[in-house]
Coordinates of C-alpha atoms in Angstrom, one line a residue:
X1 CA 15.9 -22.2 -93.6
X2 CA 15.6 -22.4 -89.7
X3 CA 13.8 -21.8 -87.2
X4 CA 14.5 -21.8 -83.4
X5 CA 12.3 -21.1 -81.0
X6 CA 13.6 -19.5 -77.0
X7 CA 10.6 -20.0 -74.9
X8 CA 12.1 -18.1 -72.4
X9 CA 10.9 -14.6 -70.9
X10 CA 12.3 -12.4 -67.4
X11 CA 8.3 -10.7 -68.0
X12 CA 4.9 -11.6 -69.4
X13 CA 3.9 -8.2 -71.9
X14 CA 0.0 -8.0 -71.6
X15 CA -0.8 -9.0 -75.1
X16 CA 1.6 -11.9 -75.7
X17 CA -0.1 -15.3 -76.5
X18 CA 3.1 -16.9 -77.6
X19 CA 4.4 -20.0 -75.5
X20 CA 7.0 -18.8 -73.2
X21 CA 8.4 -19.4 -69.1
X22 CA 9.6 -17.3 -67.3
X23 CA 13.3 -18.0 -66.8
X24 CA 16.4 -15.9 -64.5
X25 CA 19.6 -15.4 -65.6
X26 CA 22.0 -18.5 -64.7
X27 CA 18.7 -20.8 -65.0
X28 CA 19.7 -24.4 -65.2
X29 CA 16.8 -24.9 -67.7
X30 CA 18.6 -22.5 -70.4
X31 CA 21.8 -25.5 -70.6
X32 CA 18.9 -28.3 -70.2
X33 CA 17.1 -26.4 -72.9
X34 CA 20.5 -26.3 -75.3
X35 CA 21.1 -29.8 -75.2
X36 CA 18.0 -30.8 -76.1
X37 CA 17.7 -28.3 -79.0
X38 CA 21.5 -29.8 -80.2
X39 CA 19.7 -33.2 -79.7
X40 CA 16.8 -32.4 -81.9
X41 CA 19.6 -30.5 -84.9
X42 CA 21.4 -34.2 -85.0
X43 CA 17.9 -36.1 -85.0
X44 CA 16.4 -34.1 -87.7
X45 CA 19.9 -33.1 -89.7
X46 CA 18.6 -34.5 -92.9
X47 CA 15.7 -32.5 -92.7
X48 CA 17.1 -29.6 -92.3
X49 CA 20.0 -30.2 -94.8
X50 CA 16.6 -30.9 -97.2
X51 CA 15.1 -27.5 -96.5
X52 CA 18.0 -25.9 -99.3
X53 CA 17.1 -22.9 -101.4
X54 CA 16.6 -19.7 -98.7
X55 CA 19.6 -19.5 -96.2
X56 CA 18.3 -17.9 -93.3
X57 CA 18.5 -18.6 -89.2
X58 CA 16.1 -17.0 -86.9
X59 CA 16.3 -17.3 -83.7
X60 CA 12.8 -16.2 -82.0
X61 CA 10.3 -16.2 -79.1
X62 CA 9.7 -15.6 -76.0
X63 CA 13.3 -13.9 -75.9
X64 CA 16.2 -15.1 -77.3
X65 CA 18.1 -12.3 -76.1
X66 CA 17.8 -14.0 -72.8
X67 CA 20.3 -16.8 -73.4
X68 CA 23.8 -16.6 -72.5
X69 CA 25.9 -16.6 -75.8
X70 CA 27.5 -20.2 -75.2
X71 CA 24.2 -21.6 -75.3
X72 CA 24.0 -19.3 -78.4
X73 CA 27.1 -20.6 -79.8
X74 CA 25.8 -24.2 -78.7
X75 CA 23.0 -24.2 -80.9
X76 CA 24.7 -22.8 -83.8
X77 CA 28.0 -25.0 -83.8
X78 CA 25.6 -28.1 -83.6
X79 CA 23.8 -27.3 -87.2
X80 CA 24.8 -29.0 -90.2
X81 CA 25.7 -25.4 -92.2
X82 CA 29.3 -23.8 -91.9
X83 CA 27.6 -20.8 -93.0
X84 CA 27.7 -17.6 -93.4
X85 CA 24.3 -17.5 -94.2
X86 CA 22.4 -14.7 -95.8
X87 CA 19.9 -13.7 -93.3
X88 CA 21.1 -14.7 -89.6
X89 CA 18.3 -13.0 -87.3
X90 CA 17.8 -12.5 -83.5
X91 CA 15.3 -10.9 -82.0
X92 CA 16.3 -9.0 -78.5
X93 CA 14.4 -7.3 -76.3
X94 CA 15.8 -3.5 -75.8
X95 CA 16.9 -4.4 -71.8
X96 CA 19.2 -7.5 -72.8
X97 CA 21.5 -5.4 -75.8
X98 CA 25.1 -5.1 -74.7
X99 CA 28.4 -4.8 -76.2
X100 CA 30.2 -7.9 -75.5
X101 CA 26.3 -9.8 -76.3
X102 CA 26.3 -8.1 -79.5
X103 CA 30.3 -8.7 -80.4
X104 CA 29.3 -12.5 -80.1
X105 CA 26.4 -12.8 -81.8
X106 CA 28.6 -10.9 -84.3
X107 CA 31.2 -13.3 -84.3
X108 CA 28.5 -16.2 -84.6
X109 CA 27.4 -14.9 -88.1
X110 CA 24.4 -12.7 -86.6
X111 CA 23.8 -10.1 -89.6
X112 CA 20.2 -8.9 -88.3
X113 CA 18.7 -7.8 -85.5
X114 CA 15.1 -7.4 -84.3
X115 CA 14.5 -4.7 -81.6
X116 CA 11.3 -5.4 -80.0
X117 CA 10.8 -1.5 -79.1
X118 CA 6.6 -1.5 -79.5
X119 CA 6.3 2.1 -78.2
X120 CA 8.6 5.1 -77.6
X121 CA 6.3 6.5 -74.6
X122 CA 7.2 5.6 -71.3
X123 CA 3.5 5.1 -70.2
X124 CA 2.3 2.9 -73.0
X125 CA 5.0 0.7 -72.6
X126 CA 4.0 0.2 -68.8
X127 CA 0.5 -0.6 -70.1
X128 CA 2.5 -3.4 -71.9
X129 CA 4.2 -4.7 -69.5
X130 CA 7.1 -4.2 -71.4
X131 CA 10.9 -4.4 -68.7
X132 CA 12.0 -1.4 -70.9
X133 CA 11.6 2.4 -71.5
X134 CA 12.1 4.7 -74.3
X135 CA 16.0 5.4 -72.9
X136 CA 16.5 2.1 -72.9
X137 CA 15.2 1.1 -76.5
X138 CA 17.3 4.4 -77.8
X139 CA 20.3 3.1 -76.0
X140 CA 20.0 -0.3 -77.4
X141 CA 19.6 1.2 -81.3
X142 CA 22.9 2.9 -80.3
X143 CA 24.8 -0.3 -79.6
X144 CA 23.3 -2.2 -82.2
X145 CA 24.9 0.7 -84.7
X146 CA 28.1 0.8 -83.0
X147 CA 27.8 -3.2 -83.3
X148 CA 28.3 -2.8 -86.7
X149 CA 25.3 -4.7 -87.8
X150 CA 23.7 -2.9 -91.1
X151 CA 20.4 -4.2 -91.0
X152 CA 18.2 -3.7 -87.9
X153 CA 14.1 -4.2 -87.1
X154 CA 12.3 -2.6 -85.0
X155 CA 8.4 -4.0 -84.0
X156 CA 5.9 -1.5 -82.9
X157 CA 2.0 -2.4 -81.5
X158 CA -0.5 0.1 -82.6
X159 CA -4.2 0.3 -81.6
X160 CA -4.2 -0.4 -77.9
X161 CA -7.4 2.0 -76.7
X162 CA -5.2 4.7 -74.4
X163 CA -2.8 4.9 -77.6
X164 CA -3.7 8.6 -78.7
X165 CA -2.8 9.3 -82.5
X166 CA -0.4 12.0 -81.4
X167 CA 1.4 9.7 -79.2
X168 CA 1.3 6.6 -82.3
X169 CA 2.5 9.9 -84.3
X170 CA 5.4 10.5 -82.0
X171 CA 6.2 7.2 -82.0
X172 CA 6.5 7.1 -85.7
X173 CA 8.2 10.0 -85.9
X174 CA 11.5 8.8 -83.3
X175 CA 11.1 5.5 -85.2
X176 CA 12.2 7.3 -88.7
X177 CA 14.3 9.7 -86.7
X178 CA 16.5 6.4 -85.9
X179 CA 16.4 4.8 -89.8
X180 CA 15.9 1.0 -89.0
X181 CA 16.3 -1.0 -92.2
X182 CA 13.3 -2.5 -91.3
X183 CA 9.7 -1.9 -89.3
X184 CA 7.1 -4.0 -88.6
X185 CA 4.0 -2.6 -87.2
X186 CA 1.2 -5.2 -85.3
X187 CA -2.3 -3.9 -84.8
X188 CA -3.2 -5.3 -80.9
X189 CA -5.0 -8.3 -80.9
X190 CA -6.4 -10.3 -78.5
X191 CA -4.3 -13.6 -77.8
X192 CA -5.5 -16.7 -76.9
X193 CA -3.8 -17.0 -73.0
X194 CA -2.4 -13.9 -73.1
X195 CA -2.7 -11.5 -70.0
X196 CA -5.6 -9.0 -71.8
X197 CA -8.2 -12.0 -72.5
X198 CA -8.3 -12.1 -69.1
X199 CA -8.5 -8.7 -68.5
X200 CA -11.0 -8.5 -71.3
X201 CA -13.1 -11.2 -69.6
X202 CA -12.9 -10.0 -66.7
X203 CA -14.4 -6.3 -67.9
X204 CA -11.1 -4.5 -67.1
X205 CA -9.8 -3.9 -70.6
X206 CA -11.9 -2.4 -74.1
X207 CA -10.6 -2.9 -77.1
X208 CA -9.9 0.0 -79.3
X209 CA -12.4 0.8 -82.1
X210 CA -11.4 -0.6 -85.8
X211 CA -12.0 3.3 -86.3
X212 CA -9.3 4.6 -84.3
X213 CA -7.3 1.2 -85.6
X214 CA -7.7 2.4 -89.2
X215 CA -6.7 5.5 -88.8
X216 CA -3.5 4.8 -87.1
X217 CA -2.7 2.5 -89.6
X218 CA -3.6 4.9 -92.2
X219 CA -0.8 6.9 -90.7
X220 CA 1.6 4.8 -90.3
X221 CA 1.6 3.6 -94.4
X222 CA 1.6 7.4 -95.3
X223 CA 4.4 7.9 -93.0
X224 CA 6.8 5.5 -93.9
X225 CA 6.0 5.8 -97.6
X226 CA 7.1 9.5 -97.2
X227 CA 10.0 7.7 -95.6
X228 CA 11.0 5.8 -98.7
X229 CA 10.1 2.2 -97.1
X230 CA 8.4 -0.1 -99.1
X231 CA 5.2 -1.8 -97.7
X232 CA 6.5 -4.9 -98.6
X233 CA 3.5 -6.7 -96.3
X234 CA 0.5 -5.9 -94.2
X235 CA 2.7 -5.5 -91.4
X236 CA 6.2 -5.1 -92.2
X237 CA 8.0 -2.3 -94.3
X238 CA 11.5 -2.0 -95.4
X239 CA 14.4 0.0 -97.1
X240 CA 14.5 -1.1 -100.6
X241 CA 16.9 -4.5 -100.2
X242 CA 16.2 -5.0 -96.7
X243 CA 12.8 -6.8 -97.1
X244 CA 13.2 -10.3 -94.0
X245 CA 14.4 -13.0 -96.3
X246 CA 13.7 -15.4 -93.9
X247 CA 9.9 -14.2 -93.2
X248 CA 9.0 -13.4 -97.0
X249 CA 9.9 -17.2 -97.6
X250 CA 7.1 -18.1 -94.8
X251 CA 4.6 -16.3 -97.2
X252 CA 5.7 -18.2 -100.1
X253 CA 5.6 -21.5 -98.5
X254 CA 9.2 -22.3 -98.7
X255 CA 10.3 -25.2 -97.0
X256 CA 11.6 -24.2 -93.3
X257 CA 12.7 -26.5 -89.9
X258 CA 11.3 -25.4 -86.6
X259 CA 13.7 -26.3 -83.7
X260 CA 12.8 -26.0 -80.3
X261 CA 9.9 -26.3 -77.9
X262 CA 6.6 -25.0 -79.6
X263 CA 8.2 -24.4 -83.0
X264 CA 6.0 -25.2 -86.3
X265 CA 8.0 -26.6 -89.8
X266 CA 6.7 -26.8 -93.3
X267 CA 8.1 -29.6 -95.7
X268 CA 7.0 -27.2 -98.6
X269 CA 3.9 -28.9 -99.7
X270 CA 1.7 -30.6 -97.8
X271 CA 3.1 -31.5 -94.9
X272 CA 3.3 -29.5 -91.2
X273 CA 5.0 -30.5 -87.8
X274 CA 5.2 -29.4 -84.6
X275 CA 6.7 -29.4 -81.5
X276 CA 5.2 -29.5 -78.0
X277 CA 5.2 -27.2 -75.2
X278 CA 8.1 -28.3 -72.8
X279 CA 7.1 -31.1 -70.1
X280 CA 8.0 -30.5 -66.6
X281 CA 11.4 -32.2 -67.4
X282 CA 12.4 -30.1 -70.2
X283 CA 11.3 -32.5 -72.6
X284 CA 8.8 -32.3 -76.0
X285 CA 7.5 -34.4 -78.3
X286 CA 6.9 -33.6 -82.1
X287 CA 3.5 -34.0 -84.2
X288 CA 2.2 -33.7 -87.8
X289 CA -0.5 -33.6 -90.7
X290 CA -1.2 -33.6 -94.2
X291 CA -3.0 -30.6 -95.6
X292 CA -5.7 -31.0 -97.8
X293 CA -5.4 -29.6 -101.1
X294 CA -8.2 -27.2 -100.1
X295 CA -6.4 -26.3 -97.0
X296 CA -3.1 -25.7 -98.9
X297 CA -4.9 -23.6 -101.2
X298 CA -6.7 -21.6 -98.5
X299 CA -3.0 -21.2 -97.1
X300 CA -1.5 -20.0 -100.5
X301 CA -4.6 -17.5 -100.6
X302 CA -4.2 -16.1 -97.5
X303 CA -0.1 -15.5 -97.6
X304 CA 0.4 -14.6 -100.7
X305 CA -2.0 -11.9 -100.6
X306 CA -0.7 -10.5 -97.7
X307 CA 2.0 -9.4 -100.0
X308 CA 2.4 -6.3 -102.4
X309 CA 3.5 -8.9 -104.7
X310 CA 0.2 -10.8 -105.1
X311 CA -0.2 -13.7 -106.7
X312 CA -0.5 -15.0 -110.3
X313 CA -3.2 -14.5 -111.7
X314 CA -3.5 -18.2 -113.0
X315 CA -2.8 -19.9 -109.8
X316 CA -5.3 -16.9 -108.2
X317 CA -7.8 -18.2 -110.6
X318 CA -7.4 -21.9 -109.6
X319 CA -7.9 -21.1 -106.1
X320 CA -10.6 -19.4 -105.2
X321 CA -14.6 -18.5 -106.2
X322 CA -14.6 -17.0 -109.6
X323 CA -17.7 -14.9 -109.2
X324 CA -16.0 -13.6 -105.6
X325 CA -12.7 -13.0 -107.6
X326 CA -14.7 -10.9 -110.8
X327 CA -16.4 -8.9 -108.2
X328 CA -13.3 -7.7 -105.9
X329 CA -11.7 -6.7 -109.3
X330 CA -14.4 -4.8 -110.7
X331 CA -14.6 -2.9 -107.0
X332 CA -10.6 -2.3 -106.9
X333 CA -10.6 -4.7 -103.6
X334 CA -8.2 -6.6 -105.9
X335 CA -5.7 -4.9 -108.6
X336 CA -3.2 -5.7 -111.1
X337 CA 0.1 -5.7 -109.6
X338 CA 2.5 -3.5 -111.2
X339 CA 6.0 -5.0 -112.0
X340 CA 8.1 -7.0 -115.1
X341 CA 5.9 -6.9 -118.0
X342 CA 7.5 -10.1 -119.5
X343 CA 6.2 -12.2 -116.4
X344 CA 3.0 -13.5 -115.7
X345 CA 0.6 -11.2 -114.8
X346 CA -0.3 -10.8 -110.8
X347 CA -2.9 -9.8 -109.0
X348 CA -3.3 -8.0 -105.3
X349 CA -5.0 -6.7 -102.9
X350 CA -4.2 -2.5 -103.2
X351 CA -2.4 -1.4 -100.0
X352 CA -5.3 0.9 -99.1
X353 CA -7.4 -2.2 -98.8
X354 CA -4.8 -4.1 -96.4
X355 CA -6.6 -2.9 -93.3
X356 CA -9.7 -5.3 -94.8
X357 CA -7.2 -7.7 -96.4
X358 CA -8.7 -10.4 -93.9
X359 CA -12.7 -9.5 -95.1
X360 CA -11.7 -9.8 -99.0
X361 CA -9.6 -12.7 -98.5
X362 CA -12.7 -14.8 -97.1
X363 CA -14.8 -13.2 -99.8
X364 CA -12.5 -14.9 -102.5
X365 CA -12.3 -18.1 -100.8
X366 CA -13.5 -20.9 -102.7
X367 CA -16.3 -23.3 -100.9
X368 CA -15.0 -26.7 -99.5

């Protein structure tokens, strides 16, 4: 299971706090930036080779769509897997989807792609700063179907404060219209270094209420579940078989390798790494820690109940305050989980309560 991060972007949106830098097509930095990413793969082969069980690639960012395809096909002759692998995901930004890019990403193994659409209005994508419009994120469905890849995501940002619910409606509405395998659907937040702190400091930007927020999101479950999607997560929703692989193994802790500037990896137990932002020559370094017990247990907590599946009710027990766990299941904040009788029973938090899932997950948390 890997990981590898572009920190590469042609535009800043507004509400990104992800690392990125702004890069041009034909930049020098993007070769630079694939031999060092093939020089971390043959440093770390052993550890990625160790990683076994869930066979995914993700490519992420910034924009991976950005990068020419033979830094692409760098990158992915230089891992230690002759594939094809299960789950092979990039994510693209509507502007960069073209034929001959999609034909060889195709031809690389690609199997998934991830559309970062966020709006299908024209003005609330220029509030984003998103290099798109709503012609261009069709267009780029289109090509992705005509690509002949069978599973495709699509993001969407709900709550900014100009976002009426007709418009969120509408935008729902083309969404289903185009039948993406998969959606995931972020509520705005608030990013450390993005563009809106600033604007937030500054007095220039409101955030919306948690009113209008709960609504939308009330919505959107309603919608797609008329849809047949399966709310799968707090976020993310998919056609029954086309829940991300490579992201539901995040929530279960799976091992995983992060490549690349700014990237994070998990040895599966106790142990997190990551990268550094890139120096002025190109260049990062790599740190790590060892999680407590408590902090691994606070981590199992707060992914697996992000999930519809829960958690069992045994290792729920072990892991946080028994009085806060009795009370959340006497006021339905927590539920049995429905599913194979013969296996141990699970618990979760009801998808009606997922808007509060963060407020009852500190509720249950058990005291350092």
């Amino acid at each position: 299971m890997v990981y590898i991060h572009v920190p590469f972007c042609k535009s800043f949106c507004t509400y990104c706090g992800f690392y990125s830098v702004i890069c041009k097509t034909g930049d020098a930095a993007l070769e630079r930036y694939a031999a060092l990413i093939c020089e971390e793969i043959r440093a770390r082969r052993d550890e990625i080779l160790a990683t076994g069980g869930v066979n995914t690639l993700y490519f992420g960012g910034g924009t991976p769509s950005v990068l020419p395809l033979g830094v692409f096909r760098r990158i992915v002759s230089a891992l230690p897997f002759e594939g094809p692998y299960d789950e092979f995901t990039v994510e693209m930004n509507p502007d960069d989807v073209s034929g001959p890019l999609l034909e060889g990403l195709t031809g690389l193994g690609v199997n998934r792609i991830s559309l970062g659409v966020q709006s299908f209005d024209d003005a609330v994508l220029r509030r984003m700063n998103r290099r798109h419009d709503a012609a261009a994120a069709l267009r780029a469905v289109e090509a992705v179907r005509r690509s002949g890849v069978r599973n495709l995501g699509l993001d969407l940002i709900f709550g900014f404060p100009s976002l009426s619910d007709a418009i969120w409606a509408g935008t729902i509405k083309t969404a289903l219209e185009l039948r993406p395998e998969h959606i995931s659907c972020y509520q705005l937040s608030i990013e450390e270094g993005s563009v809106l702190e600033r604007m937030v400091a500054d007095g220039v930007f409101k955030e919306a209420s948690q009113e209008q927020c709960r609504r939308q999101y009330d919505y959107l479950c309603g919608a797609l579940a008329a849809a047949g999607y399966v709310h799968y997560e707090i976020s993310n929703f998919a056609l029954p078989g086309f829940e991300a692989r490579h992201n539901s193994a995040y929530w279960s802790r799976a091992p995983y390798v992060g490549l690349g500037p700014g990237a994070h990896s998990f040895d599966g137990s106790n142990i997190r790494r990551w990268n550094s932002e890139m120096a002025d020559n190109g260049k990062y370094s790599s740190e790590s820690e060892v999680l407590t017990a408590y902090d691994a247990a606070v981590e199992r907590l707060m992914l697996g109940l992000r999930t519809a599946a829960g958690l069992p009710e045994a290792e729920l027990r072990g892991i946080t305050a028994p009085e806060g766990l009795q009370e959340a299941l006497s006021s339905g904040l927590i539920e049995i989980a429905a599913g194979d009788s013969f296996g141990p029973r699970r618990l979760r938090i009801p998808e009606k309560r997922f808007f509060v899932s963060d407020d009852i997950i500190r509720c249950l948390m058990m005291p350092e």
